[in-house]
PDB file of C-alpha atoms in Angstrom:
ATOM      1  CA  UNK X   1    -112.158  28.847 -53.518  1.00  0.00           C
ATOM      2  CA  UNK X   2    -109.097  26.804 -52.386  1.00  0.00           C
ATOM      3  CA  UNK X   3    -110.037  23.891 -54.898  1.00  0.00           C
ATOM      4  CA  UNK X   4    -110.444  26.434 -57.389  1.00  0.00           C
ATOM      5  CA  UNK X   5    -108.319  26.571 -60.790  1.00  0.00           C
ATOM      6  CA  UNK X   6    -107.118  30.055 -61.991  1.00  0.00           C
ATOM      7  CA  UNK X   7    -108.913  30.162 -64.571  1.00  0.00           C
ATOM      8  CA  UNK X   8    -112.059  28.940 -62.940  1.00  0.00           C
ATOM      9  CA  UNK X   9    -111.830  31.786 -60.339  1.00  0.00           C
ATOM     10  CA  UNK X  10    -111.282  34.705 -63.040  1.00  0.00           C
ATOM     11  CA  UNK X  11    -114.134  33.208 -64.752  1.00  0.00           C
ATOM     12  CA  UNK X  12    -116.420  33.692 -61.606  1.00  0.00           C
ATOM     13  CA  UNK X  13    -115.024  37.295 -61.016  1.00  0.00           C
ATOM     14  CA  UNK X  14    -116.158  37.752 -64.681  1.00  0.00           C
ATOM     15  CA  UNK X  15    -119.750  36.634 -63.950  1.00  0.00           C
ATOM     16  CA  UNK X  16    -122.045  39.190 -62.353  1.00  0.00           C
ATOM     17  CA  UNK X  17    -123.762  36.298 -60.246  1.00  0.00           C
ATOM     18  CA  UNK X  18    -120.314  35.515 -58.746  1.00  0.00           C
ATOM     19  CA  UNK X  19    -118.969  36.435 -55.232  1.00  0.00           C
ATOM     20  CA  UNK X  20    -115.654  37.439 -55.365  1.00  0.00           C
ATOM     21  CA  UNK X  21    -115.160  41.484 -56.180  1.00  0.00           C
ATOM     22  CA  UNK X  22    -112.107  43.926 -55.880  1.00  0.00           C
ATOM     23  CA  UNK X  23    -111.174  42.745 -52.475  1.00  0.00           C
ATOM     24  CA  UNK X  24    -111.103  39.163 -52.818  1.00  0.00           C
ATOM     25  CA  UNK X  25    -108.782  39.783 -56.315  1.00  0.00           C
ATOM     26  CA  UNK X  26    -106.779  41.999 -53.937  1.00  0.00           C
ATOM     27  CA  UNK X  27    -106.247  39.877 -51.387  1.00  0.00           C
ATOM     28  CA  UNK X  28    -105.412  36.908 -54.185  1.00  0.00           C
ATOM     29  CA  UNK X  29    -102.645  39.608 -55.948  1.00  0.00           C
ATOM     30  CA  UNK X  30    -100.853  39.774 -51.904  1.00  0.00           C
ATOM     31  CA  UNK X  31    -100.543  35.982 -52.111  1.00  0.00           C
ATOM     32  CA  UNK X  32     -98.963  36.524 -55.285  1.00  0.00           C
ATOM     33  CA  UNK X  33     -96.692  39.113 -54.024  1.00  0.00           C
ATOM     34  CA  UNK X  34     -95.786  36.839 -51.081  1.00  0.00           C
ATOM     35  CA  UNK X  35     -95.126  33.700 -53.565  1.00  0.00           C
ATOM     36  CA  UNK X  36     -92.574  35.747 -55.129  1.00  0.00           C
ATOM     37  CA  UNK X  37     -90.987  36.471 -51.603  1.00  0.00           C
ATOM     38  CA  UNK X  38     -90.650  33.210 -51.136  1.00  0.00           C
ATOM     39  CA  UNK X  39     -89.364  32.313 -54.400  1.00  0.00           C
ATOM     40  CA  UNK X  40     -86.462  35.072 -53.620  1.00  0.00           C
ATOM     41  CA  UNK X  41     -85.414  33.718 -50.516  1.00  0.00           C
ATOM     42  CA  UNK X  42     -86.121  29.981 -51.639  1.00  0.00           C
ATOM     43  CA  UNK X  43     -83.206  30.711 -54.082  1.00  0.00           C
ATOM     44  CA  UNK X  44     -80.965  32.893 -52.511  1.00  0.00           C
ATOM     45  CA  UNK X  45     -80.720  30.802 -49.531  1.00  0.00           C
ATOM     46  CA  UNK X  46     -78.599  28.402 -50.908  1.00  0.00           C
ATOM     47  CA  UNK X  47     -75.809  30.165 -52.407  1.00  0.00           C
ATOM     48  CA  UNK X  48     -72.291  30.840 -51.163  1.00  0.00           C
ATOM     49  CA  UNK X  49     -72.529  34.152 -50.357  1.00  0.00           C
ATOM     50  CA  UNK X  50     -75.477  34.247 -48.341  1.00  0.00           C
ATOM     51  CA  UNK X  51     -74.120  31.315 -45.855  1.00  0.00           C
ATOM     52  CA  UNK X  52     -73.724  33.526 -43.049  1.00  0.00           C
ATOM     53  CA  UNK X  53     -77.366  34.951 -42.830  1.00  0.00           C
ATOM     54  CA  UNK X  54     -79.053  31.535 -44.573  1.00  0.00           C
ATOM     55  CA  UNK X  55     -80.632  31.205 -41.420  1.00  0.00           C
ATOM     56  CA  UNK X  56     -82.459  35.008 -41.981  1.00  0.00           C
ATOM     57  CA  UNK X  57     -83.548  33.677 -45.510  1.00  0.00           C
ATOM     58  CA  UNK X  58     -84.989  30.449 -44.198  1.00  0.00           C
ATOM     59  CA  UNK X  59     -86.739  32.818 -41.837  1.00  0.00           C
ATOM     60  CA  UNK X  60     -88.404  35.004 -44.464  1.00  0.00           C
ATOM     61  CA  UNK X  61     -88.829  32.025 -46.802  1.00  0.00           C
ATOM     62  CA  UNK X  62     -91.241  30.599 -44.126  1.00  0.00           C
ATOM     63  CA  UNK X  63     -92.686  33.671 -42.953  1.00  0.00           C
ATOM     64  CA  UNK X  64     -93.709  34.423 -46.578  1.00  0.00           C
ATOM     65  CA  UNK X  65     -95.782  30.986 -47.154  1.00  0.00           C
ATOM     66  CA  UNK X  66     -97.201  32.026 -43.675  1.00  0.00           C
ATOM     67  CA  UNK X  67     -98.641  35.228 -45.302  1.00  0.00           C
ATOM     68  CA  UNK X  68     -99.529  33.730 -48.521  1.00  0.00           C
ATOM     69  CA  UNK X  69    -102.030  31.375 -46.910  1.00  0.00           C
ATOM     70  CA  UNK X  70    -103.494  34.183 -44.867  1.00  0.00           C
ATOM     71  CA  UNK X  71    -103.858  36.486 -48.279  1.00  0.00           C
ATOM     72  CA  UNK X  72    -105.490  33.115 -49.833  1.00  0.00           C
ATOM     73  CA  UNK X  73    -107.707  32.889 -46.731  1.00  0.00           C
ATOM     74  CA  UNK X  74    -108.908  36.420 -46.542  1.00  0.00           C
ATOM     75  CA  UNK X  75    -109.526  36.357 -50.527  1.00  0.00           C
ATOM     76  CA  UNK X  76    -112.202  33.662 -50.163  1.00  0.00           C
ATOM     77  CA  UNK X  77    -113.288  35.248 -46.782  1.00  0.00           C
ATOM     78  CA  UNK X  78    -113.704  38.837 -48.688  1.00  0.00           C
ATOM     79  CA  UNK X  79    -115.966  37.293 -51.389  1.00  0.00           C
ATOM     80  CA  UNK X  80    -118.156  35.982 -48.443  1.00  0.00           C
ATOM     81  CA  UNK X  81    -118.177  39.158 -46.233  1.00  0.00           C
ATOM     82  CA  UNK X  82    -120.684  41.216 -48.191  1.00  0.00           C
ATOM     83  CA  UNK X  83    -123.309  38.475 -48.194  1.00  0.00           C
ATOM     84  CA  UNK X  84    -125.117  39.404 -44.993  1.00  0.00           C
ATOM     85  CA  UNK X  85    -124.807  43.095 -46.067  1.00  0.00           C
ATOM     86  CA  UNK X  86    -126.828  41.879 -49.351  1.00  0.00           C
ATOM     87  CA  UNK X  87    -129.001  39.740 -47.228  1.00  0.00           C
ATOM     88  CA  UNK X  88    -129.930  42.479 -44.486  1.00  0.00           C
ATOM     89  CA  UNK X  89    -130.997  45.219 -47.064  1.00  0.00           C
ATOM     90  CA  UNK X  90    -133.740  42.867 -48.362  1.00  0.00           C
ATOM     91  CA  UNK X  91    -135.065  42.917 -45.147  1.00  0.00           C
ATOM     92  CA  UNK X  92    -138.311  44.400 -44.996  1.00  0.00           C
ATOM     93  CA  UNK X  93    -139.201  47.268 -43.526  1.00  0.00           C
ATOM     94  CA  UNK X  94    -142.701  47.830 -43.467  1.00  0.00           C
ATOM     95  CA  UNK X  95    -142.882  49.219 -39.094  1.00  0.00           C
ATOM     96  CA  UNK X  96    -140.645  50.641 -37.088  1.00  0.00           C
ATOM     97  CA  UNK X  97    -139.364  47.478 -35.363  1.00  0.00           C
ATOM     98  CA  UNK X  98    -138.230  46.095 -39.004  1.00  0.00           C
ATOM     99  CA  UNK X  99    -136.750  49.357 -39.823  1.00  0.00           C
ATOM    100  CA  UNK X 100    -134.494  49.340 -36.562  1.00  0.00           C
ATOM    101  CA  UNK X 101    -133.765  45.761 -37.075  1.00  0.00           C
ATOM    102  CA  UNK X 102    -133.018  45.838 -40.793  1.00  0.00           C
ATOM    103  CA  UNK X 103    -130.739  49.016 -39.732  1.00  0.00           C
ATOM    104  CA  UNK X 104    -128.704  46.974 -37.369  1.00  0.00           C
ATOM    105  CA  UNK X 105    -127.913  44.772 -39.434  1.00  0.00           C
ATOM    106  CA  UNK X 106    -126.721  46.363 -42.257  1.00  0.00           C
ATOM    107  CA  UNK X 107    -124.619  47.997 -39.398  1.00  0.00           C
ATOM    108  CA  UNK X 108    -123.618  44.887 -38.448  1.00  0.00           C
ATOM    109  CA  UNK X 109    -122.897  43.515 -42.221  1.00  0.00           C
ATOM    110  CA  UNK X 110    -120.931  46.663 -42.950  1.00  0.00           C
ATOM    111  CA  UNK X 111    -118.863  46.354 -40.102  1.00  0.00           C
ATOM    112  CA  UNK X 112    -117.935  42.952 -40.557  1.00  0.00           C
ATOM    113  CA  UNK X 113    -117.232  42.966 -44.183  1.00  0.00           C
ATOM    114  CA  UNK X 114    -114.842  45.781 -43.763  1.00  0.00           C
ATOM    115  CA  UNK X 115    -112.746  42.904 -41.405  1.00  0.00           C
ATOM    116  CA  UNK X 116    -111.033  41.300 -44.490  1.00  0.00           C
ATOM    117  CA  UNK X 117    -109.443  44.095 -46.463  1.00  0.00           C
ATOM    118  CA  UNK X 118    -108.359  45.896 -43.346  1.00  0.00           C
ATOM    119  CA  UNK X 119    -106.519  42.797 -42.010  1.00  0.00           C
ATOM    120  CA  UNK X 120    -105.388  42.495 -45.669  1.00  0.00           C
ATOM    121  CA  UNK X 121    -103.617  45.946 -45.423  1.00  0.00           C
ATOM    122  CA  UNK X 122    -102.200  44.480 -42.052  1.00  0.00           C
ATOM    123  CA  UNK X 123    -101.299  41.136 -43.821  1.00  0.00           C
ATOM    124  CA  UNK X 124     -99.452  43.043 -46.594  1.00  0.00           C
ATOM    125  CA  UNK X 125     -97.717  45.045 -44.768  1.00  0.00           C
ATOM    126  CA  UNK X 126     -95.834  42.159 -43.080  1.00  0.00           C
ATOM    127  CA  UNK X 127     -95.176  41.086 -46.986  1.00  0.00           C
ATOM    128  CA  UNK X 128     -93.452  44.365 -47.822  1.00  0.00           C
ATOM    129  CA  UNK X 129     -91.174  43.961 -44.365  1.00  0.00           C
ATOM    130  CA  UNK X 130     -89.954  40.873 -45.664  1.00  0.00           C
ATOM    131  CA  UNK X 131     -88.810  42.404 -49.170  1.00  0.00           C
ATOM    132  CA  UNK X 132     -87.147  45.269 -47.198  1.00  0.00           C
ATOM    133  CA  UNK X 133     -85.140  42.404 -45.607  1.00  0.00           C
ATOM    134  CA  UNK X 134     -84.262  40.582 -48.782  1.00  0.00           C
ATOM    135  CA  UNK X 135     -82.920  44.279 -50.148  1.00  0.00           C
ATOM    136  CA  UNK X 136     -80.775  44.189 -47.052  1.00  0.00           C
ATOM    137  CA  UNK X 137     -79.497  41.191 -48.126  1.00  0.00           C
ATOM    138  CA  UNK X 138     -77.870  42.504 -51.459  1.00  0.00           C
ATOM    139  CA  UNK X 139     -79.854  40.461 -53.666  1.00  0.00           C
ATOM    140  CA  UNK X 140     -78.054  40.829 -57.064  1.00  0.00           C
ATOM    141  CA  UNK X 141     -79.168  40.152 -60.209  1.00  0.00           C
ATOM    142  CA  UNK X 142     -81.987  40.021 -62.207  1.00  0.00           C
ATOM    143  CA  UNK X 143     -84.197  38.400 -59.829  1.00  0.00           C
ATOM    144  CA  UNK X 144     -84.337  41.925 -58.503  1.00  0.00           C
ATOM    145  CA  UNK X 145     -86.537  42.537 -60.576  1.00  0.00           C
ATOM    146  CA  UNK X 146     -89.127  40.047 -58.903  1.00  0.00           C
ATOM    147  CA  UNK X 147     -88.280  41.939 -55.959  1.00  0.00           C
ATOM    148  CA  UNK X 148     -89.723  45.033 -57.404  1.00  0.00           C
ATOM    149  CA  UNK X 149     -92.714  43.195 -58.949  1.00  0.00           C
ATOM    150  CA  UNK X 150     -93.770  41.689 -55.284  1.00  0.00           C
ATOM    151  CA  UNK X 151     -93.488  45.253 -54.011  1.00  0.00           C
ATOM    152  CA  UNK X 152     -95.638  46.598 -56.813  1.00  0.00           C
ATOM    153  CA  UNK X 153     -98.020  44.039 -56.279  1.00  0.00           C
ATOM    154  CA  UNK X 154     -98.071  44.771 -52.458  1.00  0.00           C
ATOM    155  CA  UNK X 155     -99.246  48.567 -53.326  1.00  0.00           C
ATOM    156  CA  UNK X 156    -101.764  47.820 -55.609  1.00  0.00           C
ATOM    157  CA  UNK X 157    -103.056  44.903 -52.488  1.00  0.00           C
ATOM    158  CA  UNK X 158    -102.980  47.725 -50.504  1.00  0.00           C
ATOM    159  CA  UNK X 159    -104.517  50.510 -51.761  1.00  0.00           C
ATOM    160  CA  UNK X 160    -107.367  47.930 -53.230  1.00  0.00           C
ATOM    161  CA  UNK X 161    -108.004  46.827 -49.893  1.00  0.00           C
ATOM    162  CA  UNK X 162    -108.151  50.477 -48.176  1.00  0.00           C
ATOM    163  CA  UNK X 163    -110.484  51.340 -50.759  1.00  0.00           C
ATOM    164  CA  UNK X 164    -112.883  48.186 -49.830  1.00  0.00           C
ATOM    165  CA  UNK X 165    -112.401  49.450 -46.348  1.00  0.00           C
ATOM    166  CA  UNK X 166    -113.857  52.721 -46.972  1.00  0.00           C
ATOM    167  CA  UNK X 167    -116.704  51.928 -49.184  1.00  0.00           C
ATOM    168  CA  UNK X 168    -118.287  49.887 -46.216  1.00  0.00           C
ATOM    169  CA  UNK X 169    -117.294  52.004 -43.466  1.00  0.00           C
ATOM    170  CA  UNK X 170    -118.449  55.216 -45.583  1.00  0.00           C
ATOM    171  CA  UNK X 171    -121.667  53.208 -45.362  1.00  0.00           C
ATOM    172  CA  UNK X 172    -122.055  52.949 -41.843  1.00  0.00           C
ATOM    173  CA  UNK X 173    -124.153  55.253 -39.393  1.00  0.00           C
ATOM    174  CA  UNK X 174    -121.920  54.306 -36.415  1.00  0.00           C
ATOM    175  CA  UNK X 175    -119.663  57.257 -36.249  1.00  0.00           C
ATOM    176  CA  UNK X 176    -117.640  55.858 -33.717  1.00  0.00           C
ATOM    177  CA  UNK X 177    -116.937  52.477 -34.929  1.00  0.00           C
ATOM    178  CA  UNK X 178    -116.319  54.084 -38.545  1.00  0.00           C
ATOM    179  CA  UNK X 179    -113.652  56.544 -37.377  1.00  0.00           C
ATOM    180  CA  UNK X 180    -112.208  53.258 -35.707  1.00  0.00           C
ATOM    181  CA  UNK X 181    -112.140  51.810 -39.262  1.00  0.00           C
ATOM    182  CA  UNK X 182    -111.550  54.723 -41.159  1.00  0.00           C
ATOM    183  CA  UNK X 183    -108.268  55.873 -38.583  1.00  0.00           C
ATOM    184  CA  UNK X 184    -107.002  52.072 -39.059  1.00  0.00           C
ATOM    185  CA  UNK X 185    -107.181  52.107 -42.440  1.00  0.00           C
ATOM    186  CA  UNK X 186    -105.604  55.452 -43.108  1.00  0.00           C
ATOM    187  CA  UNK X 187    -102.778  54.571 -40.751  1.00  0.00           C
ATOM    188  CA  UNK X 188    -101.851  51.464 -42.199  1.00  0.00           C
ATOM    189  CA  UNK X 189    -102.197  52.888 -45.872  1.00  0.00           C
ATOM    190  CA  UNK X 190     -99.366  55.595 -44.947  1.00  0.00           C
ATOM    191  CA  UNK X 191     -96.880  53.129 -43.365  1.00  0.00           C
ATOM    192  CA  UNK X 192     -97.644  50.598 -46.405  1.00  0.00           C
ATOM    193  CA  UNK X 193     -97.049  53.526 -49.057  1.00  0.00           C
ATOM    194  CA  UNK X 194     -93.918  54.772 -47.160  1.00  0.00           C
ATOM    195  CA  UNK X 195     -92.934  51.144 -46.745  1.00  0.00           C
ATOM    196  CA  UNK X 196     -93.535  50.146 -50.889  1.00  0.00           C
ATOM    197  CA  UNK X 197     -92.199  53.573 -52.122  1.00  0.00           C
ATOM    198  CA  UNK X 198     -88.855  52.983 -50.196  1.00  0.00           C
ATOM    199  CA  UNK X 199     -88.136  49.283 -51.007  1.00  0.00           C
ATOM    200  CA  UNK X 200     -89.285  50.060 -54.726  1.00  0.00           C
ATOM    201  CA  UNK X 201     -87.221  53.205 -55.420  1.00  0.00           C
ATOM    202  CA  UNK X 202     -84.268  50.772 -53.804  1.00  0.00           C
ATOM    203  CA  UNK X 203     -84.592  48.103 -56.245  1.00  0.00           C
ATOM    204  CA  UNK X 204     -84.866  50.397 -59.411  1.00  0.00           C
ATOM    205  CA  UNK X 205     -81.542  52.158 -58.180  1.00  0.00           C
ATOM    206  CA  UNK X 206     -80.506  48.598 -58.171  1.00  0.00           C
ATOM    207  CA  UNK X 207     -81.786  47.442 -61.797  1.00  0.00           C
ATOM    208  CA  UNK X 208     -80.111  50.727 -63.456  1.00  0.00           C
ATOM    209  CA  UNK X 209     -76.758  50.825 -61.909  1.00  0.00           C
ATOM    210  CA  UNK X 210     -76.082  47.339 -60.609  1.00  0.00           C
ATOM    211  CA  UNK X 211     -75.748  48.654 -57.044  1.00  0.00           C
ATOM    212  CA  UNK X 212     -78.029  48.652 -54.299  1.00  0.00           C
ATOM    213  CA  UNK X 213     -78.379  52.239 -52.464  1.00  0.00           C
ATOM    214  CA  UNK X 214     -76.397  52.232 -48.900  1.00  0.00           C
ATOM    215  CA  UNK X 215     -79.377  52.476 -47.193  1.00  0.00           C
ATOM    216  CA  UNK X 216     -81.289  49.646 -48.516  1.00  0.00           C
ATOM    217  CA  UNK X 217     -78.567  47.349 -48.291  1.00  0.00           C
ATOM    218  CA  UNK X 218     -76.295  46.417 -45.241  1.00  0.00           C
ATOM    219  CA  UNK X 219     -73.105  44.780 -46.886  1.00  0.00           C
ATOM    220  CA  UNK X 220     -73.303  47.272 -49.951  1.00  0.00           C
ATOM    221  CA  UNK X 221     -73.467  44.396 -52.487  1.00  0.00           C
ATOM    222  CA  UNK X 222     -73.358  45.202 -56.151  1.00  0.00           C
ATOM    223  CA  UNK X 223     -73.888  42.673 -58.624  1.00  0.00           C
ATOM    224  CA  UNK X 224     -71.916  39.951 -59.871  1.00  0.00           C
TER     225      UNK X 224
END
């Protein structure tokens, strides 16, 4: 998928014979959001008055390429994960041996394909930290509004991902290894929605009155 053009991976998504589903375009719409974190910091970094925390946006510049390779990883690892799921249900199941092996490894394919959205959630998560941190930076103008976009973008990651979570621990007979999943999930879907919802509401104070909200930002920067 790395090799792949836009346009050649929307055009598999399209196709009912391709791979890639709602989790994989998930995952590929946190990269986004963490492209346009580090297109922030990229260009506030360098101006005058952001020399005495440049260091900070260096920091989150890097940090955000970190993520957006991750989020590019786990797209192309999503549209693999369901594969042994798919594989495991043709299984036959003619005695009770292949019955109890065929279960265990739908089990087992369940399990493992719920991996890549739920370390997605965890991934995207560390994306809307770093936007928090470029808020606290008083980023003025209307690159805000990119600000707000990444966060968006970040939500939507992260409530597509939970929902990829559930549907294959829902799935799964193993109550105790699906309440694992299930208590993950839910956990990091509050902190993410708290988290988005907070850093979102901030930059729309921002885009209608030209100030950032005292609590979002430290040095109470209003635009220029």
């Amino acid at each position: 998928m790395e090799e792949q053009t836009i346009r050649q991976y929307l055009e598999e998504l399209g196709r009912k014979e391709g791979k890639p589903g709602g989790g994989s375009a998930a995952a590929l719409v946190g990269a986004m959001s963490a492209s346009l974190a580090q297109m922030v910091a990229d260009i506030e970094k360098n101006k005058k008055k952001h020399q005495d925390h440049r260091e900070q946006l260096i920091d989150i510049l890097e940090e955000a390429g970190k993520w957006k390779e991750r989020l590019e990883q786990l797209s192309a690892e999503d549209a693999e994960a369901f594969e042994p799921v798919v594989e495991a249900y043709k299984m036959p199941k003619d005695t009770d041996e292949e019955k109890k092996l065929r279960s265990q490894k739908i089990e087992e394919g369940l399990n493992q394909a719920a991996q890549p959205p739920l370390e997605t959630m965890e991934v995207v998560q560390s994306v809307l930290h770093l936007y928090r941190r470029l808020a606290e930076h008083s980023v003025a103008g209307s690159i805000v509004s990119d600000i707000a976009v990444g966060v968006l973008f970040c939500r939507t990651t992260l409530e597509a991902a939970w929902l990829n979570v559930l549907v294959n621990a829902r799935g799964m007979k193993d109550g105790q290894q699906k309440e694992v999943l299930l208590k993950k999930g839910k956990q990091l879907l509050k902190d993410g929605r708290h988290e988005a919802e907070n850093v979102y509401e901030a930059t729309t104070i921002y885009l209608e009155t030209g100030k950032w909200p005292a609590s979002s930002s430290q040095s109470g920067g209003t635009t220029k």
